[in-house]
Amino acid sequence: MAFEEKRAWIMIAVTVAAYSVYVAVVLGRAGQTPLAEVPYAGTLLWCVGAAIVGAIVLYIAAAIASPADADRKDQRDREIHRFGEYTGQWFVLAGAIAALAMAMLRVDQFWIANGIYLAFVLSSLLASVVKIVSYRRGFQSW
């Protein structure tokens, strides 16, 4: 397995874990309170920060586990990485447009922030899945 594919798997695991923790904490706090009134900002920031740190630590651990592969990246790896990132960016664009529309419609900040966070999560997942599929099923460069 190419090191870049390992990185994509790590990104999927970290993204799913961080978002799952965030959703569990926010929903756990909700109880009988409407979701828009639940304090979410601190949890969101901690989950994003923990995901970043977790990804870095796992990348380092993967590099230590297979040091020969960590620095090798060929043209195919670079093209797959770029293709995955470009594909994933569509969710960021969709999230930005949705957030803009919600702001113009004066939707509560909770929903705007969560829409943006969900867009980042979906972007990360889509980019990683596209990379893994490209490694597993082949990649057709443009």
PDB file of N, CA and C in Angstrom, residues 71-136:
ATOM      1  N   ASP A  71       8.959   9.009   2.359  1.00  0.00           N
ATOM      2  CA  ASP A  71       9.440  10.124   1.540  1.00  0.00           C
ATOM      3  C   ASP A  71       9.242   9.902   0.050  1.00  0.00           C
ATOM      4  N   ARG A  72       8.821   8.716  -0.331  1.00  0.00           N
ATOM      5  CA  ARG A  72       8.654   8.420  -1.758  1.00  0.00           C
ATOM      6  C   ARG A  72       7.283   8.860  -2.251  1.00  0.00           C
ATOM      7  N   LYS A  73       7.300   9.651  -3.278  1.00  0.00           N
ATOM      8  CA  LYS A  73       6.059  10.094  -3.897  1.00  0.00           C
ATOM      9  C   LYS A  73       6.358  10.269  -5.383  1.00  0.00           C
ATOM     10  N   ASP A  74       5.690   9.468  -6.204  1.00  0.00           N
ATOM     11  CA  ASP A  74       5.946   9.574  -7.637  1.00  0.00           C
ATOM     12  C   ASP A  74       4.863  10.443  -8.300  1.00  0.00           C
ATOM     13  N   GLN A  75       4.956  10.528  -9.625  1.00  0.00           N
ATOM     14  CA  GLN A  75       4.015  11.376 -10.368  1.00  0.00           C
ATOM     15  C   GLN A  75       2.579  10.909 -10.175  1.00  0.00           C
ATOM     16  N   ARG A  76       2.385   9.591 -10.159  1.00  0.00           N
ATOM     17  CA  ARG A  76       1.034   9.053  -9.972  1.00  0.00           C
ATOM     18  C   ARG A  76       0.470   9.452  -8.610  1.00  0.00           C
ATOM     19  N   ASP A  77       1.291   9.390  -7.563  1.00  0.00           N
ATOM     20  CA  ASP A  77       0.840   9.799  -6.228  1.00  0.00           C
ATOM     21  C   ASP A  77       0.424  11.266  -6.224  1.00  0.00           C
ATOM     22  N   ARG A  78       1.233  12.086  -6.868  1.00  0.00           N
ATOM     23  CA  ARG A  78       0.916  13.523  -6.907  1.00  0.00           C
ATOM     24  C   ARG A  78      -0.389  13.783  -7.670  1.00  0.00           C
ATOM     25  N   GLU A  79      -0.584  13.069  -8.778  1.00  0.00           N
ATOM     26  CA  GLU A  79      -1.814  13.264  -9.559  1.00  0.00           C
ATOM     27  C   GLU A  79      -3.045  12.756  -8.813  1.00  0.00           C
ATOM     28  N   ILE A  80      -2.908  11.633  -8.146  1.00  0.00           N
ATOM     29  CA  ILE A  80      -4.032  11.116  -7.360  1.00  0.00           C
ATOM     30  C   ILE A  80      -4.348  12.075  -6.221  1.00  0.00           C
ATOM     31  N   HIS A  81      -3.326  12.582  -5.553  1.00  0.00           N
ATOM     32  CA  HIS A  81      -3.558  13.537  -4.466  1.00  0.00           C
ATOM     33  C   HIS A  81      -4.287  14.773  -4.988  1.00  0.00           C
ATOM     34  N   ARG A  82      -3.821  15.306  -6.079  1.00  0.00           N
ATOM     35  CA  ARG A  82      -4.437  16.506  -6.645  1.00  0.00           C
ATOM     36  C   ARG A  82      -5.876  16.231  -7.086  1.00  0.00           C
ATOM     37  N   PHE A  83      -6.096  15.095  -7.746  1.00  0.00           N
ATOM     38  CA  PHE A  83      -7.439  14.742  -8.196  1.00  0.00           C
ATOM     39  C   PHE A  83      -8.390  14.599  -6.997  1.00  0.00           C
ATOM     40  N   GLY A  84      -7.920  13.931  -5.944  1.00  0.00           N
ATOM     41  CA  GLY A  84      -8.756  13.777  -4.749  1.00  0.00           C
ATOM     42  C   GLY A  84      -9.086  15.104  -4.102  1.00  0.00           C
ATOM     43  N   GLU A  85      -8.081  15.965  -3.995  1.00  0.00           N
ATOM     44  CA  GLU A  85      -8.316  17.267  -3.359  1.00  0.00           C
ATOM     45  C   GLU A  85      -9.257  18.120  -4.203  1.00  0.00           C
ATOM     46  N   TYR A  86      -9.069  18.126  -5.510  1.00  0.00           N
ATOM     47  CA  TYR A  86      -9.976  18.896  -6.371  1.00  0.00           C
ATOM     48  C   TYR A  86     -11.401  18.382  -6.259  1.00  0.00           C
ATOM     49  N   THR A  87     -11.555  17.073  -6.220  1.00  0.00           N
ATOM     50  CA  THR A  87     -12.894  16.499  -6.111  1.00  0.00           C
ATOM     51  C   THR A  87     -13.527  16.859  -4.766  1.00  0.00           C
ATOM     52  N   GLY A  88     -12.767  16.754  -3.709  1.00  0.00           N
ATOM     53  CA  GLY A  88     -13.292  17.065  -2.383  1.00  0.00           C
ATOM     54  C   GLY A  88     -13.655  18.518  -2.188  1.00  0.00           C
ATOM     55  N   GLN A  89     -13.007  19.388  -2.932  1.00  0.00           N
ATOM     56  CA  GLN A  89     -13.267  20.817  -2.770  1.00  0.00           C
ATOM     57  C   GLN A  89     -14.688  21.208  -3.172  1.00  0.00           C
ATOM     58  N   TRP A  90     -15.356  20.347  -3.929  1.00  0.00           N
ATOM     59  CA  TRP A  90     -16.735  20.663  -4.305  1.00  0.00           C
ATOM     60  C   TRP A  90     -17.635  20.777  -3.089  1.00  0.00           C
ATOM     61  N   PHE A  91     -17.386  19.983  -2.064  1.00  0.00           N
ATOM     62  CA  PHE A  91     -18.203  20.091  -0.857  1.00  0.00           C
ATOM     63  C   PHE A  91     -17.909  21.388  -0.111  1.00  0.00           C
ATOM     64  N   VAL A  92     -16.687  21.850  -0.151  1.00  0.00           N
ATOM     65  CA  VAL A  92     -16.368  23.134   0.480  1.00  0.00           C
ATOM     66  C   VAL A  92     -17.117  24.252  -0.235  1.00  0.00           C
ATOM     67  N   LEU A  93     -17.122  24.197  -1.556  1.00  0.00           N
ATOM     68  CA  LEU A  93     -17.847  25.195  -2.337  1.00  0.00           C
ATOM     69  C   LEU A  93     -19.345  25.128  -2.034  1.00  0.00           C
ATOM     70  N   ALA A  94     -19.901  23.926  -2.016  1.00  0.00           N
ATOM     71  CA  ALA A  94     -21.329  23.774  -1.721  1.00  0.00           C
ATOM     72  C   ALA A  94     -21.640  24.261  -0.310  1.00  0.00           C
ATOM     73  N   GLY A  95     -20.771  23.971   0.637  1.00  0.00           N
ATOM     74  CA  GLY A  95     -20.970  24.432   2.010  1.00  0.00           C
ATOM     75  C   GLY A  95     -20.912  25.939   2.122  1.00  0.00           C
ATOM     76  N   ALA A  96     -20.000  26.555   1.383  1.00  0.00           N
ATOM     77  CA  ALA A  96     -19.893  28.014   1.406  1.00  0.00           C
ATOM     78  C   ALA A  96     -21.145  28.655   0.820  1.00  0.00           C
ATOM     79  N   ILE A  97     -21.628  28.097  -0.264  1.00  0.00           N
ATOM     80  CA  ILE A  97     -22.852  28.631  -0.873  1.00  0.00           C
ATOM     81  C   ILE A  97     -24.042  28.435   0.061  1.00  0.00           C
ATOM     82  N   ALA A  98     -24.130  27.264   0.684  1.00  0.00           N
ATOM     83  CA  ALA A  98     -25.224  27.013   1.625  1.00  0.00           C
ATOM     84  C   ALA A  98     -25.130  27.945   2.824  1.00  0.00           C
ATOM     85  N   ALA A  99     -23.920  28.176   3.344  1.00  0.00           N
ATOM     86  CA  ALA A  99     -23.751  29.079   4.481  1.00  0.00           C
ATOM     87  C   ALA A  99     -24.112  30.505   4.108  1.00  0.00           C
ATOM     88  N   LEU A 100     -23.739  30.911   2.917  1.00  0.00           N
ATOM     89  CA  LEU A 100     -24.091  32.254   2.449  1.00  0.00           C
ATOM     90  C   LEU A 100     -25.602  32.404   2.343  1.00  0.00           C
ATOM     91  N   ALA A 101     -26.249  31.402   1.791  1.00  0.00           N
ATOM     92  CA  ALA A 101     -27.711  31.450   1.670  1.00  0.00           C
ATOM     93  C   ALA A 101     -28.368  31.480   3.045  1.00  0.00           C
ATOM     94  N   MET A 102     -27.856  30.657   3.969  1.00  0.00           N
ATOM     95  CA  MET A 102     -28.434  30.647   5.322  1.00  0.00           C
ATOM     96  C   MET A 102     -28.224  31.977   6.020  1.00  0.00           C
ATOM     97  N   ALA A 103     -27.066  32.604   5.824  1.00  0.00           N
ATOM     98  CA  ALA A 103     -26.813  33.909   6.439  1.00  0.00           C
ATOM     99  C   ALA A 103     -27.760  34.957   5.875  1.00  0.00           C
ATOM    100  N   MET A 104     -27.998  34.917   4.565  1.00  0.00           N
ATOM    101  CA  MET A 104     -28.921  35.890   3.966  1.00  0.00           C
ATOM    102  C   MET A 104     -30.355  35.662   4.424  1.00  0.00           C
ATOM    103  N   LEU A 105     -30.670  34.418   4.736  1.00  0.00           N
ATOM    104  CA  LEU A 105     -32.013  34.097   5.235  1.00  0.00           C
ATOM    105  C   LEU A 105     -32.111  34.248   6.753  1.00  0.00           C
ATOM    106  N   ARG A 106     -31.038  34.707   7.376  1.00  0.00           N
ATOM    107  CA  ARG A 106     -30.980  34.950   8.818  1.00  0.00           C
ATOM    108  C   ARG A 106     -31.272  33.696   9.645  1.00  0.00           C
ATOM    109  N   VAL A 107     -30.683  32.602   9.181  1.00  0.00           N
ATOM    110  CA  VAL A 107     -30.767  31.349   9.930  1.00  0.00           C
ATOM    111  C   VAL A 107     -29.841  31.459  11.133  1.00  0.00           C
ATOM    112  N   ASP A 108     -30.168  30.761  12.210  1.00  0.00           N
ATOM    113  CA  ASP A 108     -29.373  30.813  13.430  1.00  0.00           C
ATOM    114  C   ASP A 108     -27.908  30.420  13.155  1.00  0.00           C
ATOM    115  N   GLN A 109     -26.995  31.035  13.900  1.00  0.00           N
ATOM    116  CA  GLN A 109     -25.556  30.769  13.735  1.00  0.00           C
ATOM    117  C   GLN A 109     -25.210  29.295  13.908  1.00  0.00           C
ATOM    118  N   PHE A 110     -25.918  28.627  14.776  1.00  0.00           N
ATOM    119  CA  PHE A 110     -25.667  27.197  15.012  1.00  0.00           C
ATOM    120  C   PHE A 110     -25.734  26.419  13.709  1.00  0.00           C
ATOM    121  N   TRP A 111     -26.765  26.655  12.931  1.00  0.00           N
ATOM    122  CA  TRP A 111     -26.945  25.892  11.698  1.00  0.00           C
ATOM    123  C   TRP A 111     -25.918  26.284  10.642  1.00  0.00           C
ATOM    124  N   ILE A 112     -25.550  27.552  10.602  1.00  0.00           N
ATOM    125  CA  ILE A 112     -24.537  27.990   9.642  1.00  0.00           C
ATOM    126  C   ILE A 112     -23.188  27.347   9.978  1.00  0.00           C
ATOM    127  N   ALA A 113     -22.806  27.405  11.247  1.00  0.00           N
ATOM    128  CA  ALA A 113     -21.522  26.823  11.659  1.00  0.00           C
ATOM    129  C   ALA A 113     -21.505  25.316  11.425  1.00  0.00           C
ATOM    130  N   ASN A 114     -22.603  24.670  11.753  1.00  0.00           N
ATOM    131  CA  ASN A 114     -22.648  23.222  11.565  1.00  0.00           C
ATOM    132  C   ASN A 114     -22.705  22.841  10.092  1.00  0.00           C
ATOM    133  N   GLY A 115     -23.330  23.662   9.275  1.00  0.00           N
ATOM    134  CA  GLY A 115     -23.320  23.416   7.837  1.00  0.00           C
ATOM    135  C   GLY A 115     -21.921  23.522   7.269  1.00  0.00           C
ATOM    136  N   ILE A 116     -21.178  24.511   7.719  1.00  0.00           N
ATOM    137  CA  ILE A 116     -19.799  24.670   7.243  1.00  0.00           C
ATOM    138  C   ILE A 116     -18.935  23.505   7.724  1.00  0.00           C
ATOM    139  N   TYR A 117     -19.096  23.138   8.986  1.00  0.00           N
ATOM    140  CA  TYR A 117     -18.303  22.013   9.516  1.00  0.00           C
ATOM    141  C   TYR A 117     -18.642  20.728   8.768  1.00  0.00           C
ATOM    142  N   LEU A 118     -19.914  20.495   8.513  1.00  0.00           N
ATOM    143  CA  LEU A 118     -20.312  19.305   7.758  1.00  0.00           C
ATOM    144  C   LEU A 118     -19.715  19.328   6.345  1.00  0.00           C
ATOM    145  N   ALA A 119     -19.657  20.500   5.736  1.00  0.00           N
ATOM    146  CA  ALA A 119     -19.064  20.610   4.403  1.00  0.00           C
ATOM    147  C   ALA A 119     -17.577  20.238   4.440  1.00  0.00           C
ATOM    148  N   PHE A 120     -16.869  20.693   5.472  1.00  0.00           N
ATOM    149  CA  PHE A 120     -15.456  20.319   5.596  1.00  0.00           C
ATOM    150  C   PHE A 120     -15.301  18.818   5.813  1.00  0.00           C
ATOM    151  N   VAL A 121     -16.163  18.246   6.636  1.00  0.00           N
ATOM    152  CA  VAL A 121     -16.093  16.805   6.896  1.00  0.00           C
ATOM    153  C   VAL A 121     -16.353  16.031   5.608  1.00  0.00           C
ATOM    154  N   LEU A 122     -17.410  16.392   4.883  1.00  0.00           N
ATOM    155  CA  LEU A 122     -17.728  15.693   3.634  1.00  0.00           C
ATOM    156  C   LEU A 122     -16.634  15.885   2.593  1.00  0.00           C
ATOM    157  N   SER A 123     -16.050  17.065   2.571  1.00  0.00           N
ATOM    158  CA  SER A 123     -14.943  17.327   1.649  1.00  0.00           C
ATOM    159  C   SER A 123     -13.760  16.413   1.943  1.00  0.00           C
ATOM    160  N   SER A 124     -13.419  16.302   3.206  1.00  0.00           N
ATOM    161  CA  SER A 124     -12.300  15.442   3.597  1.00  0.00           C
ATOM    162  C   SER A 124     -12.588  13.986   3.266  1.00  0.00           C
ATOM    163  N   LEU A 125     -13.808  13.545   3.559  1.00  0.00           N
ATOM    164  CA  LEU A 125     -14.160  12.151   3.284  1.00  0.00           C
ATOM    165  C   LEU A 125     -14.163  11.865   1.789  1.00  0.00           C
ATOM    166  N   LEU A 126     -14.762  12.762   1.018  1.00  0.00           N
ATOM    167  CA  LEU A 126     -14.808  12.543  -0.424  1.00  0.00           C
ATOM    168  C   LEU A 126     -13.403  12.522  -1.030  1.00  0.00           C
ATOM    169  N   ALA A 127     -12.569  13.463  -0.617  1.00  0.00           N
ATOM    170  CA  ALA A 127     -11.200  13.508  -1.139  1.00  0.00           C
ATOM    171  C   ALA A 127     -10.457  12.215  -0.810  1.00  0.00           C
ATOM    172  N   SER A 128     -10.610  11.734   0.414  1.00  0.00           N
ATOM    173  CA  SER A 128      -9.913  10.514   0.819  1.00  0.00           C
ATOM    174  C   SER A 128     -10.455   9.294   0.089  1.00  0.00           C
ATOM    175  N   VAL A 129     -11.765   9.216  -0.060  1.00  0.00           N
ATOM    176  CA  VAL A 129     -12.361   8.072  -0.771  1.00  0.00           C
ATOM    177  C   VAL A 129     -11.928   8.069  -2.234  1.00  0.00           C
ATOM    178  N   VAL A 130     -11.914   9.233  -2.851  1.00  0.00           N
ATOM    179  CA  VAL A 130     -11.479   9.313  -4.253  1.00  0.00           C
ATOM    180  C   VAL A 130     -10.025   8.855  -4.385  1.00  0.00           C
ATOM    181  N   LYS A 131      -9.188   9.249  -3.446  1.00  0.00           N
ATOM    182  CA  LYS A 131      -7.780   8.819  -3.490  1.00  0.00           C
ATOM    183  C   LYS A 131      -7.664   7.309  -3.338  1.00  0.00           C
ATOM    184  N   ILE A 132      -8.391   6.750  -2.401  1.00  0.00           N
ATOM    185  CA  ILE A 132      -8.316   5.302  -2.169  1.00  0.00           C
ATOM    186  C   ILE A 132      -8.843   4.539  -3.382  1.00  0.00           C
ATOM    187  N   VAL A 133      -9.957   4.988  -3.927  1.00  0.00           N
ATOM    188  CA  VAL A 133     -10.504   4.326  -5.114  1.00  0.00           C
ATOM    189  C   VAL A 133      -9.526   4.446  -6.275  1.00  0.00           C
ATOM    190  N   SER A 134      -8.883   5.589  -6.397  1.00  0.00           N
ATOM    191  CA  SER A 134      -7.908   5.774  -7.471  1.00  0.00           C
ATOM    192  C   SER A 134      -6.727   4.827  -7.313  1.00  0.00           C
ATOM    193  N   TYR A 135      -6.289   4.618  -6.076  1.00  0.00           N
ATOM    194  CA  TYR A 135      -5.192   3.675  -5.855  1.00  0.00           C
ATOM    195  C   TYR A 135      -5.633   2.246  -6.110  1.00  0.00           C
ATOM    196  N   ARG A 136      -6.847   1.910  -5.720  1.00  0.00           N
ATOM    197  CA  ARG A 136      -7.305   0.524  -5.818  1.00  0.00           C
ATOM    198  C   ARG A 136      -7.765   0.131  -7.220  1.00  0.00           C
TER     199      ARG A 136
END
